[in-house]
mmCIF file of C-alpha atoms and ligand atoms in Angstrom:
data_model
loop_
_atom_site.group_PDB
_atom_site.id
_atom_site.type_symbol
_atom_site.label_atom_id
_atom_site.label_comp_id
_atom_site.label_asym_id
_atom_site.label_seq_id
_atom_site.Cartn_x
_atom_site.Cartn_y
_atom_site.Cartn_z
ATOM 1 C CA MET V 1 -0.047 0.038 0.008
ATOM 2 C CA LYS V 2 1.498 3.163 -1.069
ATOM 3 C CA ALA V 3 1.381 6.147 1.481
ATOM 4 C CA ILE V 4 -0.677 9.146 0.772
ATOM 5 C CA ASN V 5 0.410 12.777 1.098
ATOM 6 C CA PRO V 6 -2.845 14.347 2.171
ATOM 7 C CA THR V 7 -3.745 17.546 0.263
ATOM 8 C CA LEU V 8 -3.359 20.444 2.883
ATOM 9 C CA PRO V 9 -6.570 22.767 3.163
ATOM 10 C CA ARG V 10 -6.190 26.455 2.258
ATOM 11 C CA GLN V 11 -7.706 27.194 5.498
ATOM 12 C CA SER V 12 -8.556 24.668 8.181
ATOM 13 C CA ARG V 13 -11.791 24.579 9.966
ATOM 14 C CA GLY V 14 -11.443 25.323 13.814
ATOM 15 C CA ILE V 15 -13.414 24.023 16.866
ATOM 16 C CA GLU V 16 -16.667 25.912 17.353
ATOM 17 C CA ARG V 17 -17.401 24.042 20.815
ATOM 18 C CA GLN V 18 -16.585 20.963 22.760
ATOM 19 C CA VAL V 19 -19.257 18.626 24.035
ATOM 20 C CA THR V 20 -19.236 16.025 26.771
ATOM 21 C CA GLY V 21 -21.377 13.107 26.317
ATOM 22 C CA ILE V 22 -23.969 11.978 28.703
ATOM 23 C CA ALA V 23 -23.943 8.681 30.665
ATOM 24 C CA THR V 24 -27.203 7.036 30.054
ATOM 25 C CA SER V 25 -28.682 3.449 29.353
ATOM 26 C CA ASP V 26 -30.706 2.175 26.450
ATOM 27 C CA GLY V 27 -32.214 -0.982 25.332
ATOM 28 C CA ALA V 28 -32.392 -3.466 28.087
ATOM 29 C CA GLY V 29 -29.917 -1.397 30.215
ATOM 30 C CA VAL V 30 -26.824 -1.032 28.052
ATOM 31 C CA LYS V 31 -24.701 1.535 29.557
ATOM 32 C CA LEU V 32 -23.459 4.114 27.059
ATOM 33 C CA THR V 33 -22.585 7.706 26.428
ATOM 34 C CA ARG V 34 -24.894 9.822 24.307
ATOM 35 C CA VAL V 35 -22.497 12.285 22.626
ATOM 36 C CA LEU V 36 -24.817 13.861 20.070
ATOM 37 C CA THR V 37 -28.165 14.501 21.671
ATOM 38 C CA GLY V 38 -31.566 16.111 20.616
ATOM 39 C CA LYS V 39 -30.251 19.488 21.201
ATOM 40 C CA LEU V 40 -27.532 19.064 18.566
ATOM 41 C CA GLN V 41 -29.675 17.741 15.898
ATOM 42 C CA GLN V 42 -30.231 21.189 14.282
ATOM 43 C CA ARG V 43 -26.483 22.230 14.602
ATOM 44 C CA LEU V 44 -25.330 18.856 13.121
ATOM 45 C CA ASP V 45 -28.015 18.146 10.543
ATOM 46 C CA PRO V 46 -28.201 15.543 9.047
ATOM 47 C CA PHE V 47 -26.922 13.757 12.155
ATOM 48 C CA LEU V 48 -29.580 12.859 14.777
ATOM 49 C CA MET V 49 -27.640 10.804 17.365
ATOM 50 C CA LEU V 50 -24.127 9.623 18.144
ATOM 51 C CA ASP V 51 -23.779 6.854 21.238
ATOM 52 C CA ALA V 52 -20.437 5.603 22.176
ATOM 53 C CA PHE V 53 -20.270 2.505 24.132
ATOM 54 C CA GLY V 54 -17.291 0.706 25.835
ATOM 55 C CA SER V 55 -16.861 -1.445 28.744
ATOM 56 C CA ASP V 56 -15.272 -4.861 29.685
ATOM 57 C CA ASP V 57 -18.058 -5.217 32.328
ATOM 58 C CA PRO V 58 -20.641 -7.856 30.682
ATOM 59 C CA ASP V 59 -23.176 -6.309 33.001
ATOM 60 C CA ASP V 60 -22.895 -2.967 31.158
ATOM 61 C CA TYR V 61 -23.809 -4.636 27.906
ATOM 62 C CA ILE V 62 -25.153 -8.103 28.154
ATOM 63 C CA ALA V 63 -28.782 -7.468 27.881
ATOM 64 C CA GLY V 64 -28.345 -5.639 24.482
ATOM 65 C CA PHE V 65 -31.309 -4.123 22.552
ATOM 66 C CA PRO V 66 -34.259 -6.403 22.213
ATOM 67 C CA ASP V 67 -36.727 -6.189 19.531
ATOM 68 C CA HIS V 68 -37.464 -2.511 18.766
ATOM 69 C CA PRO V 69 -38.816 -0.433 15.721
ATOM 70 C CA HIS V 70 -37.103 2.225 13.569
ATOM 71 C CA ARG V 71 -38.666 4.394 10.741
ATOM 72 C CA GLY V 72 -37.311 7.608 8.945
ATOM 73 C CA PHE V 73 -33.519 7.438 9.311
ATOM 74 C CA GLU V 74 -30.492 5.232 8.842
ATOM 75 C CA THR V 75 -28.409 3.488 11.713
ATOM 76 C CA ILE V 76 -24.655 2.934 11.418
ATOM 77 C CA THR V 77 -23.189 0.794 13.993
ATOM 78 C CA TYR V 78 -19.340 0.493 14.133
ATOM 79 C CA MET V 79 -17.978 -2.142 16.247
ATOM 80 C CA LEU V 80 -14.247 -1.534 17.551
ATOM 81 C CA ALA V 81 -14.343 -4.528 19.706
ATOM 82 C CA GLY V 82 -16.776 -7.117 20.631
ATOM 83 C CA ARG V 83 -19.413 -9.289 18.586
ATOM 84 C CA MET V 84 -23.185 -8.213 18.246
ATOM 85 C CA ARG V 85 -25.876 -10.441 16.535
ATOM 86 C CA HIS V 86 -28.898 -8.553 14.999
ATOM 87 C CA ARG V 87 -31.775 -9.838 13.602
ATOM 88 C CA ASP V 88 -34.715 -8.013 11.942
ATOM 89 C CA SER V 89 -38.499 -8.266 10.809
ATOM 90 C CA ALA V 90 -37.515 -8.830 7.099
ATOM 91 C CA GLY V 91 -35.744 -12.147 8.304
ATOM 92 C CA ASN V 92 -32.262 -10.600 7.939
ATOM 93 C CA GLU V 93 -29.584 -11.823 10.424
ATOM 94 C CA GLY V 94 -26.198 -10.918 10.754
ATOM 95 C CA LEU V 95 -22.934 -10.643 13.209
ATOM 96 C CA LEU V 96 -21.083 -7.557 13.760
ATOM 97 C CA GLU V 97 -17.559 -7.907 15.150
ATOM 98 C CA ASN V 98 -14.206 -6.389 15.514
ATOM 99 C CA GLY V 99 -13.850 -3.448 13.116
ATOM 100 C CA GLY V 100 -16.925 -4.012 11.147
ATOM 101 C CA VAL V 101 -19.871 -1.913 10.341
ATOM 102 C CA GLN V 102 -23.607 -2.442 10.046
ATOM 103 C CA TRP V 103 -25.323 0.013 7.911
ATOM 104 C CA MET V 104 -29.191 -0.059 8.348
ATOM 105 C CA THR V 105 -31.562 2.057 6.269
ATOM 106 C CA ALA V 106 -34.793 1.843 8.519
ATOM 107 C CA GLY V 107 -36.834 3.551 5.701
ATOM 108 C CA ARG V 108 -40.737 3.049 6.243
ATOM 109 C CA GLY V 109 -39.827 0.581 9.090
ATOM 110 C CA VAL V 110 -37.920 -2.310 10.577
ATOM 111 C CA ILE V 111 -38.070 -3.978 13.822
ATOM 112 C CA HIS V 112 -34.822 -5.420 14.856
ATOM 113 C CA SER V 113 -32.827 -6.633 17.807
ATOM 114 C CA GLU V 114 -29.136 -6.110 18.528
ATOM 115 C CA ILE V 115 -27.774 -8.520 21.232
ATOM 116 C CA PRO V 116 -24.233 -9.139 22.256
ATOM 117 C CA GLU V 117 -22.709 -12.464 21.236
ATOM 118 C CA GLN V 118 -20.184 -12.653 23.964
ATOM 119 C CA GLU V 119 -20.414 -13.300 27.799
ATOM 120 C CA ASP V 120 -17.262 -11.251 28.784
ATOM 121 C CA GLY V 121 -14.558 -9.086 27.207
ATOM 122 C CA VAL V 122 -14.479 -5.726 25.745
ATOM 123 C CA MET V 123 -17.386 -4.243 23.688
ATOM 124 C CA GLU V 124 -16.516 -1.063 22.113
ATOM 125 C CA GLY V 125 -18.038 1.277 19.341
ATOM 126 C CA PHE V 126 -20.442 3.707 18.111
ATOM 127 C CA GLN V 127 -23.974 3.960 16.795
ATOM 128 C CA LEU V 128 -24.796 6.999 14.807
ATOM 129 C CA TRP V 129 -28.175 7.988 13.425
ATOM 130 C CA LEU V 130 -28.034 9.496 10.077
ATOM 131 C CA ASN V 131 -31.199 11.272 8.705
ATOM 132 C CA LEU V 132 -33.112 10.411 5.405
ATOM 133 C CA PRO V 133 -34.488 13.146 3.403
ATOM 134 C CA SER V 134 -38.508 13.620 3.442
ATOM 135 C CA GLN V 135 -38.706 12.018 0.075
ATOM 136 C CA ARG V 136 -36.849 8.791 1.293
ATOM 137 C CA LYS V 137 -38.225 8.577 4.612
ATOM 138 C CA MET V 138 -40.855 5.747 3.612
ATOM 139 C CA ILE V 139 -38.511 3.779 1.185
ATOM 140 C CA GLU V 140 -38.046 0.020 1.665
ATOM 141 C CA PRO V 141 -35.728 -0.832 4.458
ATOM 142 C CA TRP V 142 -32.085 -2.114 3.524
ATOM 143 C CA TYR V 143 -29.016 -2.993 5.382
ATOM 144 C CA ARG V 144 -25.638 -4.031 4.736
ATOM 145 C CA ASP V 145 -22.972 -5.816 6.933
ATOM 146 C CA ILE V 146 -19.555 -4.629 6.272
ATOM 147 C CA ALA V 147 -16.807 -6.715 7.487
ATOM 148 C CA SER V 148 -13.667 -5.195 8.675
ATOM 149 C CA ALA V 149 -11.494 -6.371 5.760
ATOM 150 C CA GLU V 150 -14.035 -4.710 3.294
ATOM 151 C CA ILE V 151 -13.660 -1.150 4.821
ATOM 152 C CA PRO V 152 -11.121 0.762 2.586
ATOM 153 C CA GLU V 153 -7.971 1.921 4.357
ATOM 154 C CA TYR V 154 -5.080 4.078 3.498
ATOM 155 C CA LEU V 155 -1.752 5.090 5.395
ATOM 156 C CA THR V 156 -0.246 8.647 5.040
ATOM 157 C CA THR V 157 3.400 9.519 4.614
ATOM 158 C CA ASP V 158 3.072 10.718 8.336
ATOM 159 C CA GLY V 159 2.060 7.185 9.359
ATOM 160 C CA VAL V 160 -1.667 8.120 9.894
ATOM 161 C CA ALA V 161 -3.900 5.187 9.278
ATOM 162 C CA VAL V 162 -7.262 6.234 8.049
ATOM 163 C CA ARG V 163 -10.452 3.837 7.660
ATOM 164 C CA VAL V 164 -12.977 5.217 5.169
ATOM 165 C CA ILE V 165 -16.386 3.944 6.225
ATOM 166 C CA ALA V 166 -18.270 6.294 4.279
ATOM 167 C CA GLY V 167 -17.517 9.073 1.720
ATOM 168 C CA ASP V 168 -14.284 10.023 0.053
ATOM 169 C CA SER V 169 -11.005 11.257 1.768
ATOM 170 C CA ASN V 170 -7.776 11.938 -0.086
ATOM 171 C CA GLY V 171 -8.991 10.301 -3.013
ATOM 172 C CA VAL V 172 -9.964 6.962 -1.181
ATOM 173 C CA GLY V 173 -13.611 5.956 -1.603
ATOM 174 C CA GLY V 174 -15.286 4.561 1.408
ATOM 175 C CA ALA V 175 -17.314 1.450 1.799
ATOM 176 C CA VAL V 176 -20.588 3.250 1.469
ATOM 177 C CA SER V 177 -21.748 6.538 -0.218
ATOM 178 C CA ARG V 178 -25.235 8.357 0.152
ATOM 179 C CA GLU V 179 -26.775 10.990 -2.320
ATOM 180 C CA LEU V 180 -28.072 14.002 -0.934
ATOM 181 C CA THR V 181 -26.606 13.609 2.708
ATOM 182 C CA GLU V 182 -23.219 12.891 1.330
ATOM 183 C CA PRO V 183 -21.759 11.394 4.612
ATOM 184 C CA LEU V 184 -17.912 11.311 5.416
ATOM 185 C CA TYR V 185 -17.186 8.815 8.307
ATOM 186 C CA LEU V 186 -13.369 8.226 8.768
ATOM 187 C CA ASP V 187 -11.647 6.355 11.735
ATOM 188 C CA ILE V 188 -8.319 8.160 12.054
ATOM 189 C CA HIS V 189 -5.412 6.700 14.208
ATOM 190 C CA LEU V 190 -2.586 9.410 14.494
ATOM 191 C CA PRO V 191 0.687 8.410 15.972
ATOM 192 C CA ALA V 192 2.306 10.792 18.525
ATOM 193 C CA GLY V 193 3.812 13.954 16.404
ATOM 194 C CA ALA V 194 1.705 13.159 13.415
ATOM 195 C CA THR V 195 -0.644 15.558 11.417
ATOM 196 C CA PHE V 196 -3.499 14.759 9.125
ATOM 197 C CA SER V 197 -5.742 16.821 6.832
ATOM 198 C CA THR V 198 -8.886 15.987 4.872
ATOM 199 C CA ALA V 199 -10.934 18.046 2.702
ATOM 200 C CA LEU V 200 -14.437 18.936 3.718
ATOM 201 C CA PRO V 201 -17.260 20.802 1.715
ATOM 202 C CA VAL V 202 -17.965 24.081 2.933
ATOM 203 C CA THR V 203 -21.638 23.247 3.321
ATOM 204 C CA HIS V 204 -21.275 20.138 5.446
ATOM 205 C CA ASN V 205 -21.720 20.086 9.240
ATOM 206 C CA ALA V 206 -18.847 18.208 10.840
ATOM 207 C CA PHE V 207 -17.569 16.911 14.051
ATOM 208 C CA ILE V 208 -14.829 14.900 15.643
ATOM 209 C CA TYR V 209 -15.076 12.431 18.600
ATOM 210 C CA VAL V 210 -11.693 11.413 20.178
ATOM 211 C CA TYR V 211 -11.727 7.948 21.822
ATOM 212 C CA ARG V 212 -7.971 7.688 22.692
ATOM 213 C CA GLY V 213 -5.276 10.129 23.402
ATOM 214 C CA ALA V 214 -6.101 13.919 22.362
ATOM 215 C CA VAL V 215 -5.990 15.800 19.017
ATOM 216 C CA ASN V 216 -5.353 19.605 18.335
ATOM 217 C CA VAL V 217 -7.454 21.410 15.805
ATOM 218 C CA GLY V 218 -5.616 24.740 15.305
ATOM 219 C CA ASP V 219 -4.968 26.001 19.010
ATOM 220 C CA THR V 220 -7.598 23.945 20.406
ATOM 221 C CA LYS V 221 -7.000 20.605 22.124
ATOM 222 C CA VAL V 222 -9.774 18.081 22.064
ATOM 223 C CA GLY V 223 -9.196 15.444 24.807
ATOM 224 C CA VAL V 224 -10.456 11.572 25.140
ATOM 225 C CA GLN V 225 -14.185 11.232 25.070
ATOM 226 C CA ARG V 226 -14.907 14.762 23.724
ATOM 227 C CA MET V 227 -16.655 15.855 20.810
ATOM 228 C CA GLY V 228 -15.476 18.788 18.856
ATOM 229 C CA ILE V 229 -17.936 20.604 16.653
ATOM 230 C CA LEU V 230 -16.100 21.709 13.601
ATOM 231 C CA ASN V 231 -17.144 25.539 12.573
ATOM 232 C CA ASN V 232 -18.441 26.241 9.340
ATOM 233 C CA ALA V 233 -16.011 29.090 8.225
ATOM 234 C CA PRO V 234 -17.021 30.035 4.785
ATOM 235 C CA ASP V 235 -13.431 29.948 3.600
ATOM 236 C CA ALA V 236 -12.537 26.702 5.245
ATOM 237 C CA ASP V 237 -12.090 23.804 2.893
ATOM 238 C CA GLY V 238 -10.948 20.989 5.082
ATOM 239 C CA VAL V 239 -9.636 20.258 8.416
ATOM 240 C CA THR V 240 -6.062 19.723 9.877
ATOM 241 C CA LEU V 241 -5.625 17.624 13.070
ATOM 242 C CA GLY V 242 -2.423 17.211 15.095
ATOM 243 C CA ALA V 243 -1.539 14.801 17.805
ATOM 244 C CA GLU V 244 1.144 15.137 20.384
ATOM 245 C CA GLU V 245 0.447 11.596 21.821
ATOM 246 C CA ASP V 246 -0.971 8.529 19.984
ATOM 247 C CA ALA V 247 -4.701 9.330 19.216
ATOM 248 C CA ARG V 248 -7.814 7.888 17.583
ATOM 249 C CA LEU V 249 -10.908 9.506 16.738
ATOM 250 C CA ILE V 250 -13.814 9.436 14.274
ATOM 251 C CA LEU V 251 -14.469 12.182 11.721
ATOM 252 C CA ILE V 252 -17.994 12.627 10.651
ATOM 253 C CA ALA V 253 -19.405 15.045 8.085
ATOM 254 C CA GLY V 254 -22.527 15.350 6.186
ATOM 255 C CA LYS V 255 -24.653 17.973 3.956
ATOM 256 C CA PRO V 256 -27.652 19.389 5.914
ATOM 257 C CA LEU V 257 -31.115 18.668 4.833
ATOM 258 C CA ASN V 258 -32.537 21.672 6.289
ATOM 259 C CA GLU V 259 -35.980 19.955 6.873
ATOM 260 C CA ASP V 260 -38.027 19.804 9.933
ATOM 261 C CA ILE V 261 -37.164 17.198 12.492
ATOM 262 C CA VAL V 262 -39.671 15.488 14.612
ATOM 263 C CA GLN V 263 -38.456 12.745 16.710
ATOM 264 C CA TYR V 264 -40.390 10.315 19.036
ATOM 265 C CA GLY V 265 -37.885 7.785 20.338
ATOM 266 C CA PRO V 266 -36.982 5.558 17.395
ATOM 267 C CA PHE V 267 -39.054 7.322 14.988
ATOM 268 C CA VAL V 268 -37.692 10.480 13.318
ATOM 269 C CA MET V 269 -39.874 12.012 10.760
ATOM 270 C CA ASN V 270 -40.773 15.612 9.434
ATOM 271 C CA THR V 271 -44.305 16.380 11.103
ATOM 272 C CA GLN V 272 -46.179 15.408 14.344
ATOM 273 C CA GLU V 273 -48.795 13.683 12.198
ATOM 274 C CA GLN V 274 -46.172 11.309 10.414
ATOM 275 C CA ILE V 275 -44.882 10.520 14.099
ATOM 276 C CA HIS V 276 -48.728 9.547 14.855
ATOM 277 C CA ASP V 277 -48.881 7.368 11.906
ATOM 278 C CA ALA V 278 -45.606 5.744 12.587
ATOM 279 C CA ILE V 279 -46.839 4.809 16.467
ATOM 280 C CA ASN V 280 -50.317 3.683 14.892
ATOM 281 C CA ASP V 281 -48.581 1.530 12.174
ATOM 282 C CA PHE V 282 -46.263 0.028 14.924
ATOM 283 C CA ARG V 283 -49.130 -0.735 17.360
ATOM 284 C CA SER V 284 -51.255 -2.332 14.700
ATOM 285 C CA GLY V 285 -48.464 -4.290 13.345
ATOM 286 C CA ARG V 286 -48.251 -2.335 10.114
ATOM 287 C CA LEU V 287 -44.801 -0.824 10.581
ATOM 288 C CA ALA V 288 -42.562 -3.832 9.623
HETATM 289 MN MN1 MN Q 301 -31.898 -0.424 16.599
#
């Protein structure tokens, strides 16, 4: 694999603000940190939620997420470590494990379960919710399991390792691409002393989440378990990150939909009426 020399942006975005996640639990009592909460849905449009989970205590994750519905958006689960079995109402089943991604488009509706397939050891990863544009909220559901080996990776001349889950970075295309929201999802590992740059369209909302070490964006240090929202400076065409210590982070960006967001738990639509429809469809067995 030939090392890539990343293109330097003319101007890097900076950190607009940092966010500390909120410890919570979901499903049947899975402990997690909600990093992107409802309050940030407008600012980080088209992203609706980011949960970070990570524990070596099985009591924190073992019960998993039994059968539950979704409608109106996509869920992207990235498993750094651990094994999770998913089953859905369309009869699909898959195993998500170390370094793999499940990309699930709920569309008009799925009912699925996400249950750990391990009794001990570390389970660590992320679940990101990506909104669907209004005209696609009721499409047929779809999903893809992407094994770790299928995720494109590249190495930079500075020794930075980048996994391209979605979008395009320094000419390397990711495992998934999406029209309209154009998501970029990178997992970046910077060795101590390295810098890294990638282009970001000026229209996109973007953020980083550091899960090991710390990174610098301009003069701002973003520490471990912190989200840094990247500003939308009109002249900034990318971002440059630096690390004084070994660091790992995810970088996520997408094109805002600028549509009304109405969320009720696992349903995300554009109007209250559509939410009522989703609840009625679920209760009467018509959702999936
Ligand atoms: Mn789910």
